[in-house]
GROMACS .gro file of N, CA and C in nm:
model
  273
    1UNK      N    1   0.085  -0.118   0.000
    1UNK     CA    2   0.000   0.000   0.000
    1UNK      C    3   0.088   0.123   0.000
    2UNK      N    4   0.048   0.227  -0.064
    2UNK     CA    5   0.118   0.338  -0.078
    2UNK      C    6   0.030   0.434  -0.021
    3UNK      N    7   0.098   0.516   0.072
    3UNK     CA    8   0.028   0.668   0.089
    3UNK      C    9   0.082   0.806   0.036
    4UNK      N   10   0.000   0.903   0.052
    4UNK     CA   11   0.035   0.982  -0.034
    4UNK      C   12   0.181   1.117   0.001
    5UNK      N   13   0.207   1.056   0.081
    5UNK     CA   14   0.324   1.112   0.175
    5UNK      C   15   0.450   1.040   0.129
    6UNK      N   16   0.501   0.897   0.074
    6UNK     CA   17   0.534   0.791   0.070
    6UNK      C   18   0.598   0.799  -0.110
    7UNK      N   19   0.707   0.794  -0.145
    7UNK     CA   20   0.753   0.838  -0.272
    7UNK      C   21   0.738   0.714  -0.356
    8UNK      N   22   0.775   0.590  -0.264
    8UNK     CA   23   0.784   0.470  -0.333
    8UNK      C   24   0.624   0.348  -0.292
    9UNK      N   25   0.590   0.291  -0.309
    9UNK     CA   26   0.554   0.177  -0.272
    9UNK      C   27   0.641   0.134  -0.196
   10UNK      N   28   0.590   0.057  -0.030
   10UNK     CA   29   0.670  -0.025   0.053
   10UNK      C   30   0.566  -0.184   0.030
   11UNK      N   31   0.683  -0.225   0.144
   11UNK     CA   32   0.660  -0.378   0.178
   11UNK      C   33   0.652  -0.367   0.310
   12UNK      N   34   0.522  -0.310   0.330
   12UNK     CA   35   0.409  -0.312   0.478
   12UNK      C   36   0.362  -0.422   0.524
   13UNK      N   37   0.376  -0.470   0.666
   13UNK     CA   38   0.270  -0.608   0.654
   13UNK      C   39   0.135  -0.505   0.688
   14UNK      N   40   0.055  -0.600   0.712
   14UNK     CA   41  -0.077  -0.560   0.743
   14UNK      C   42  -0.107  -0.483   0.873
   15UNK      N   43  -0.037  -0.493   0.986
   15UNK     CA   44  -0.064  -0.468   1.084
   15UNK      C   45   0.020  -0.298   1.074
   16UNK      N   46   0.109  -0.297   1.011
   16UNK     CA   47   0.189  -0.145   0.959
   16UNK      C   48   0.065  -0.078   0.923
   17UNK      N   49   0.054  -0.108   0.804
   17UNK     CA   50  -0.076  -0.043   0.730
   17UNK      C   51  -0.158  -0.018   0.802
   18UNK      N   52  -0.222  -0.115   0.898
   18UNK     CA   53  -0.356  -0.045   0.993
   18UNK      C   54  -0.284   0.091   1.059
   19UNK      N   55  -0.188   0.047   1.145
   19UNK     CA   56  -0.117   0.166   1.250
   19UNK      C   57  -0.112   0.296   1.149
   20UNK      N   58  -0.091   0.290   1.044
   20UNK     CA   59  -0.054   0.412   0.907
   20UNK      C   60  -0.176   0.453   0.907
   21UNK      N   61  -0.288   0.408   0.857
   21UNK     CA   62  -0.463   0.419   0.870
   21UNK      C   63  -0.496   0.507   1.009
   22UNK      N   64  -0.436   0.409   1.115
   22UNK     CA   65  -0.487   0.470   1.223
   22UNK      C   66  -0.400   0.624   1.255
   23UNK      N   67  -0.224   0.622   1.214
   23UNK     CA   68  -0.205   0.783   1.221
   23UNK      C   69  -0.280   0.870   1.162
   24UNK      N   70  -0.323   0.833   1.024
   24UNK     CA   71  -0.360   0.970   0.941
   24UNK      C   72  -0.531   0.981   0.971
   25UNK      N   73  -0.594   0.849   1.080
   25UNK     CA   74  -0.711   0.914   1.139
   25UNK      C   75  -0.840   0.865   1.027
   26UNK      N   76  -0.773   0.770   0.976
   26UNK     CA   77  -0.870   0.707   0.835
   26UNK      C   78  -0.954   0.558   0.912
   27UNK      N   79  -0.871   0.512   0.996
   27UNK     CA   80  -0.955   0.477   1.110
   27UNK      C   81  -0.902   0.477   1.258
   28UNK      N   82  -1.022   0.454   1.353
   28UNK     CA   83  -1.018   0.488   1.468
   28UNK      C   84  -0.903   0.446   1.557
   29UNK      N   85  -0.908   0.321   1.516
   29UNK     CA   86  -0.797   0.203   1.610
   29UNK      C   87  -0.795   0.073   1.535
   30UNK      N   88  -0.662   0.064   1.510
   30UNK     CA   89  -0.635  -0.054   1.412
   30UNK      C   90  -0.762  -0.195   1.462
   31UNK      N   91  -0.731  -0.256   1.571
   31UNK     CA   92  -0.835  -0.303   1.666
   31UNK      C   93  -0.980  -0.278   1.577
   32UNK      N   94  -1.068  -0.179   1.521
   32UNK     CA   95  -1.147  -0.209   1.454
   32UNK      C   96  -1.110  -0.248   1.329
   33UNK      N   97  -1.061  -0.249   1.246
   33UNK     CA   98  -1.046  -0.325   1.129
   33UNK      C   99  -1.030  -0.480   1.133
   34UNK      N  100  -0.939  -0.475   1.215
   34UNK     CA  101  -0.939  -0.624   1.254
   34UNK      C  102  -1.053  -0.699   1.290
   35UNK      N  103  -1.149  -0.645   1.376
   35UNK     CA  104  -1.266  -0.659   1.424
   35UNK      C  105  -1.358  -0.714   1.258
   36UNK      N  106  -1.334  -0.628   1.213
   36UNK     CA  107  -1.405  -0.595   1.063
   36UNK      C  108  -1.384  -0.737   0.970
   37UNK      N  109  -1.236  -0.771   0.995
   37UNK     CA  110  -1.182  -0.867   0.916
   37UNK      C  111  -1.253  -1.003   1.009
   38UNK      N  112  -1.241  -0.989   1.097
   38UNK     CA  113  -1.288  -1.128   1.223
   38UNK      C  114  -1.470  -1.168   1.135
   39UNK      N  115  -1.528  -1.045   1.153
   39UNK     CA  116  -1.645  -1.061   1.121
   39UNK      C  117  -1.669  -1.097   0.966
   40UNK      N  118  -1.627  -1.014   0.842
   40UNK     CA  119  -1.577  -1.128   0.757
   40UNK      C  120  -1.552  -1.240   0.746
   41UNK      N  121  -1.463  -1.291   0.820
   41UNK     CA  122  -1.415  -1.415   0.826
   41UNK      C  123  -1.502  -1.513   0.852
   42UNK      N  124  -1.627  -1.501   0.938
   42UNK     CA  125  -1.739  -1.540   0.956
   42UNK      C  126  -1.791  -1.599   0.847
   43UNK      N  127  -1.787  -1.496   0.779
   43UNK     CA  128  -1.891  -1.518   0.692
   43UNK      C  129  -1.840  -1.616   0.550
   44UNK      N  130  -1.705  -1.626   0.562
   44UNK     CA  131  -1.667  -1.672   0.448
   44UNK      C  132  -1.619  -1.817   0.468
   45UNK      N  133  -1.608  -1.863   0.641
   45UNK     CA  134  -1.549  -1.978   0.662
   45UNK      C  135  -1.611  -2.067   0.716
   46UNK      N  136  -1.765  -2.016   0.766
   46UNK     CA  137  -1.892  -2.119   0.827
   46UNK      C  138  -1.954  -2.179   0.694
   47UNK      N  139  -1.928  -2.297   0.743
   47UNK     CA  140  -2.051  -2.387   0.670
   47UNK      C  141  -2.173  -2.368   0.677
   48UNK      N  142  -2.276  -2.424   0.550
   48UNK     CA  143  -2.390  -2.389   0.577
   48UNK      C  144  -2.507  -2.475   0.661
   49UNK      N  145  -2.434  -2.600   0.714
   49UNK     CA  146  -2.484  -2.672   0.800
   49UNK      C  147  -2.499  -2.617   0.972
   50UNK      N  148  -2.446  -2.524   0.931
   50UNK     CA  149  -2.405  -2.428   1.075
   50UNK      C  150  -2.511  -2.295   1.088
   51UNK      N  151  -2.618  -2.327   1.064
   51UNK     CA  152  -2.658  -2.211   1.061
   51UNK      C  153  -2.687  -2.091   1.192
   52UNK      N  154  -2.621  -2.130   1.275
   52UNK     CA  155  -2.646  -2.062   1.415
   52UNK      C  156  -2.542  -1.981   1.396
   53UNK      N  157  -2.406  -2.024   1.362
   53UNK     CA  158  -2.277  -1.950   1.347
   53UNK      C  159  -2.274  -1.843   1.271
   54UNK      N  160  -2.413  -1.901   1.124
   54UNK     CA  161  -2.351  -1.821   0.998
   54UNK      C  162  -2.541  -1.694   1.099
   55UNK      N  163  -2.596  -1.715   1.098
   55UNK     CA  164  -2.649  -1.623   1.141
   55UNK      C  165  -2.574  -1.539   1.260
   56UNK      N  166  -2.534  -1.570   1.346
   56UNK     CA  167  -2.450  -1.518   1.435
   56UNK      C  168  -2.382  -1.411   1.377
   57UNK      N  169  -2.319  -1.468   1.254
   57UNK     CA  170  -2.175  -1.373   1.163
   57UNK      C  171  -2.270  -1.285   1.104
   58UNK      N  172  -2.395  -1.272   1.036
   58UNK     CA  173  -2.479  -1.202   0.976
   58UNK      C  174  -2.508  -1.081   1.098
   59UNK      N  175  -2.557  -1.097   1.152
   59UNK     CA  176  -2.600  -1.008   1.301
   59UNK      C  177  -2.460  -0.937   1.312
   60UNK      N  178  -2.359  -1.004   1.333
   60UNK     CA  179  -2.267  -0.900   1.351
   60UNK      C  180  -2.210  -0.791   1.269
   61UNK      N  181  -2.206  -0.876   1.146
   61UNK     CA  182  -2.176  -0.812   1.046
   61UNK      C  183  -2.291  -0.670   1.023
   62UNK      N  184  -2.436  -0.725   1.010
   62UNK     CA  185  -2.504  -0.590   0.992
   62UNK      C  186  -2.513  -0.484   1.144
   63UNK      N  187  -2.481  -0.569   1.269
   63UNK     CA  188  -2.437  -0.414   1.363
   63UNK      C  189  -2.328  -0.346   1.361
   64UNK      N  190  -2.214  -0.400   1.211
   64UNK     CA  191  -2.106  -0.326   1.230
   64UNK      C  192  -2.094  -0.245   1.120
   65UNK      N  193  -2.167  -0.246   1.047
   65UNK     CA  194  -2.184  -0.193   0.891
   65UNK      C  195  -2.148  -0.036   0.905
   66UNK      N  196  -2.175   0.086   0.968
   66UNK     CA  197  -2.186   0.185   0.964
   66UNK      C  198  -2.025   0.188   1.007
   67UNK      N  199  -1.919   0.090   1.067
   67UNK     CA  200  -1.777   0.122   1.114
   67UNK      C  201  -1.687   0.104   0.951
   68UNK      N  202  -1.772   0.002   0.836
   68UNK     CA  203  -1.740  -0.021   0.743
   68UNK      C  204  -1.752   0.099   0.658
   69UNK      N  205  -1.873   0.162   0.683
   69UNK     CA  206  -1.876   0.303   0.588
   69UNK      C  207  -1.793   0.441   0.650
   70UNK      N  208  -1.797   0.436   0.781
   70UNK     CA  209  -1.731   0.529   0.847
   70UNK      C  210  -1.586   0.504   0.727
   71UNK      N  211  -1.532   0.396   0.772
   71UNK     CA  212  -1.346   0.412   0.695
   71UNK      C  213  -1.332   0.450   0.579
   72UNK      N  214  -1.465   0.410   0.512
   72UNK     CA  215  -1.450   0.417   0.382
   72UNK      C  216  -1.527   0.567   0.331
   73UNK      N  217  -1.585   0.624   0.420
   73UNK     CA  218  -1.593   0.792   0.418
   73UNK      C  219  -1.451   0.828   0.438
   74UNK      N  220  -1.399   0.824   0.573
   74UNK     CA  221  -1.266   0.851   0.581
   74UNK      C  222  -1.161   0.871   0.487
   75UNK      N  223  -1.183   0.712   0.420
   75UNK     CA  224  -1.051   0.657   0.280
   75UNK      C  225  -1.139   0.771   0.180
   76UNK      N  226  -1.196   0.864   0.134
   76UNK     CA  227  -1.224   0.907   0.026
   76UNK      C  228  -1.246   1.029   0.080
   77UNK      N  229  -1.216   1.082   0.149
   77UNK     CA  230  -1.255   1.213   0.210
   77UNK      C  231  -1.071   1.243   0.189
   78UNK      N  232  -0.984   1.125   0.242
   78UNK     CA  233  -0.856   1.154   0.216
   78UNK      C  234  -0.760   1.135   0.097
   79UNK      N  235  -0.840   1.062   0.004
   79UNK     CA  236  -0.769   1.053  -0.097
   79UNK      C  237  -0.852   1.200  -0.194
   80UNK      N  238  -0.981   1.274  -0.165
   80UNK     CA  239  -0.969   1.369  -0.244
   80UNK      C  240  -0.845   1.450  -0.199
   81UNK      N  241  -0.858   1.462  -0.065
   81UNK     CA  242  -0.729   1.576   0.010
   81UNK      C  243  -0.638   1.537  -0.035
   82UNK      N  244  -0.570   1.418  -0.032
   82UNK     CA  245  -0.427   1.402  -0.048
   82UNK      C  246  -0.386   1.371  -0.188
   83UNK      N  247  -0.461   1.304  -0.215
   83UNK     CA  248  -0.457   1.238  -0.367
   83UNK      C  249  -0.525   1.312  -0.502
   84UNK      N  250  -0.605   1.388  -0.426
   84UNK     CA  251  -0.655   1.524  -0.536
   84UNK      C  252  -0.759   1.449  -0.669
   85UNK      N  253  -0.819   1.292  -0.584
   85UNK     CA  254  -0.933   1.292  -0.686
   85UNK      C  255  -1.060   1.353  -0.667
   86UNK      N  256  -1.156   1.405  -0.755
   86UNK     CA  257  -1.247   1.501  -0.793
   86UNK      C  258  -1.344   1.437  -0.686
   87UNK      N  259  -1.401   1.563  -0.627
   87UNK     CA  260  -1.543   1.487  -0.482
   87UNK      C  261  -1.639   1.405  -0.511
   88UNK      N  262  -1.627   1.467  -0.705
   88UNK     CA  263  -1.809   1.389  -0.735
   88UNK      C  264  -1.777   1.255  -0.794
   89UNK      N  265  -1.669   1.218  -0.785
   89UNK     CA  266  -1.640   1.088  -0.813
   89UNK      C  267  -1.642   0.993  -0.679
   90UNK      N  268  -1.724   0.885  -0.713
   90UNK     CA  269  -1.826   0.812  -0.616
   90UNK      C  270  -1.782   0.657  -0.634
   91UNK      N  271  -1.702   0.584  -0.540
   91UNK     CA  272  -1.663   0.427  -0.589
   91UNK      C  273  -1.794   0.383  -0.544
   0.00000   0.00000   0.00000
């Protein structure tokens, strides 16, 4: 991952990158992303014979949804600032 401070592309592990996220305030505390990824993980690694688990992962997943849009307001609020793409451009 590259930021816009950053001349080259590095070789970040993952847990860098959150702490980098979490300086520039794109999210709160690395600790939620991870959270984010846990709850994912749910969803992608329960069987469907399991349906207590995979509902379980559903429930969580939709009470965490608004921490998913929060970052991703964040990530585009900072790449217009830093990265200088146009506001009305909408991923």
């Amino acid at each position: 991952m590259q930021f816009a401070d950053e001349g080259k592309k590095s070789n970040m592990t993952f847990i860098d990158v959150l702490n980098k996220l979490e300086k520039y305030r794109i999210i709160n505390i690395a600790n939620e992303w991870l959270n984010l990824r846990n709850i994912r993980n749910s969803f992608t690694h329960e069987y469907p014979e399991d349906m207590s688990k995979i509902i379980y992962g559903l429930n969580k997943g939709f009470n965490n949804w608004y921490n998913l849009y929060d970052i991703y307001v964040k990530i585009k609020q900072y790449a217009e600032k830093k990265i200088l793409i146009p506001k009305y451009i909408y991923y």
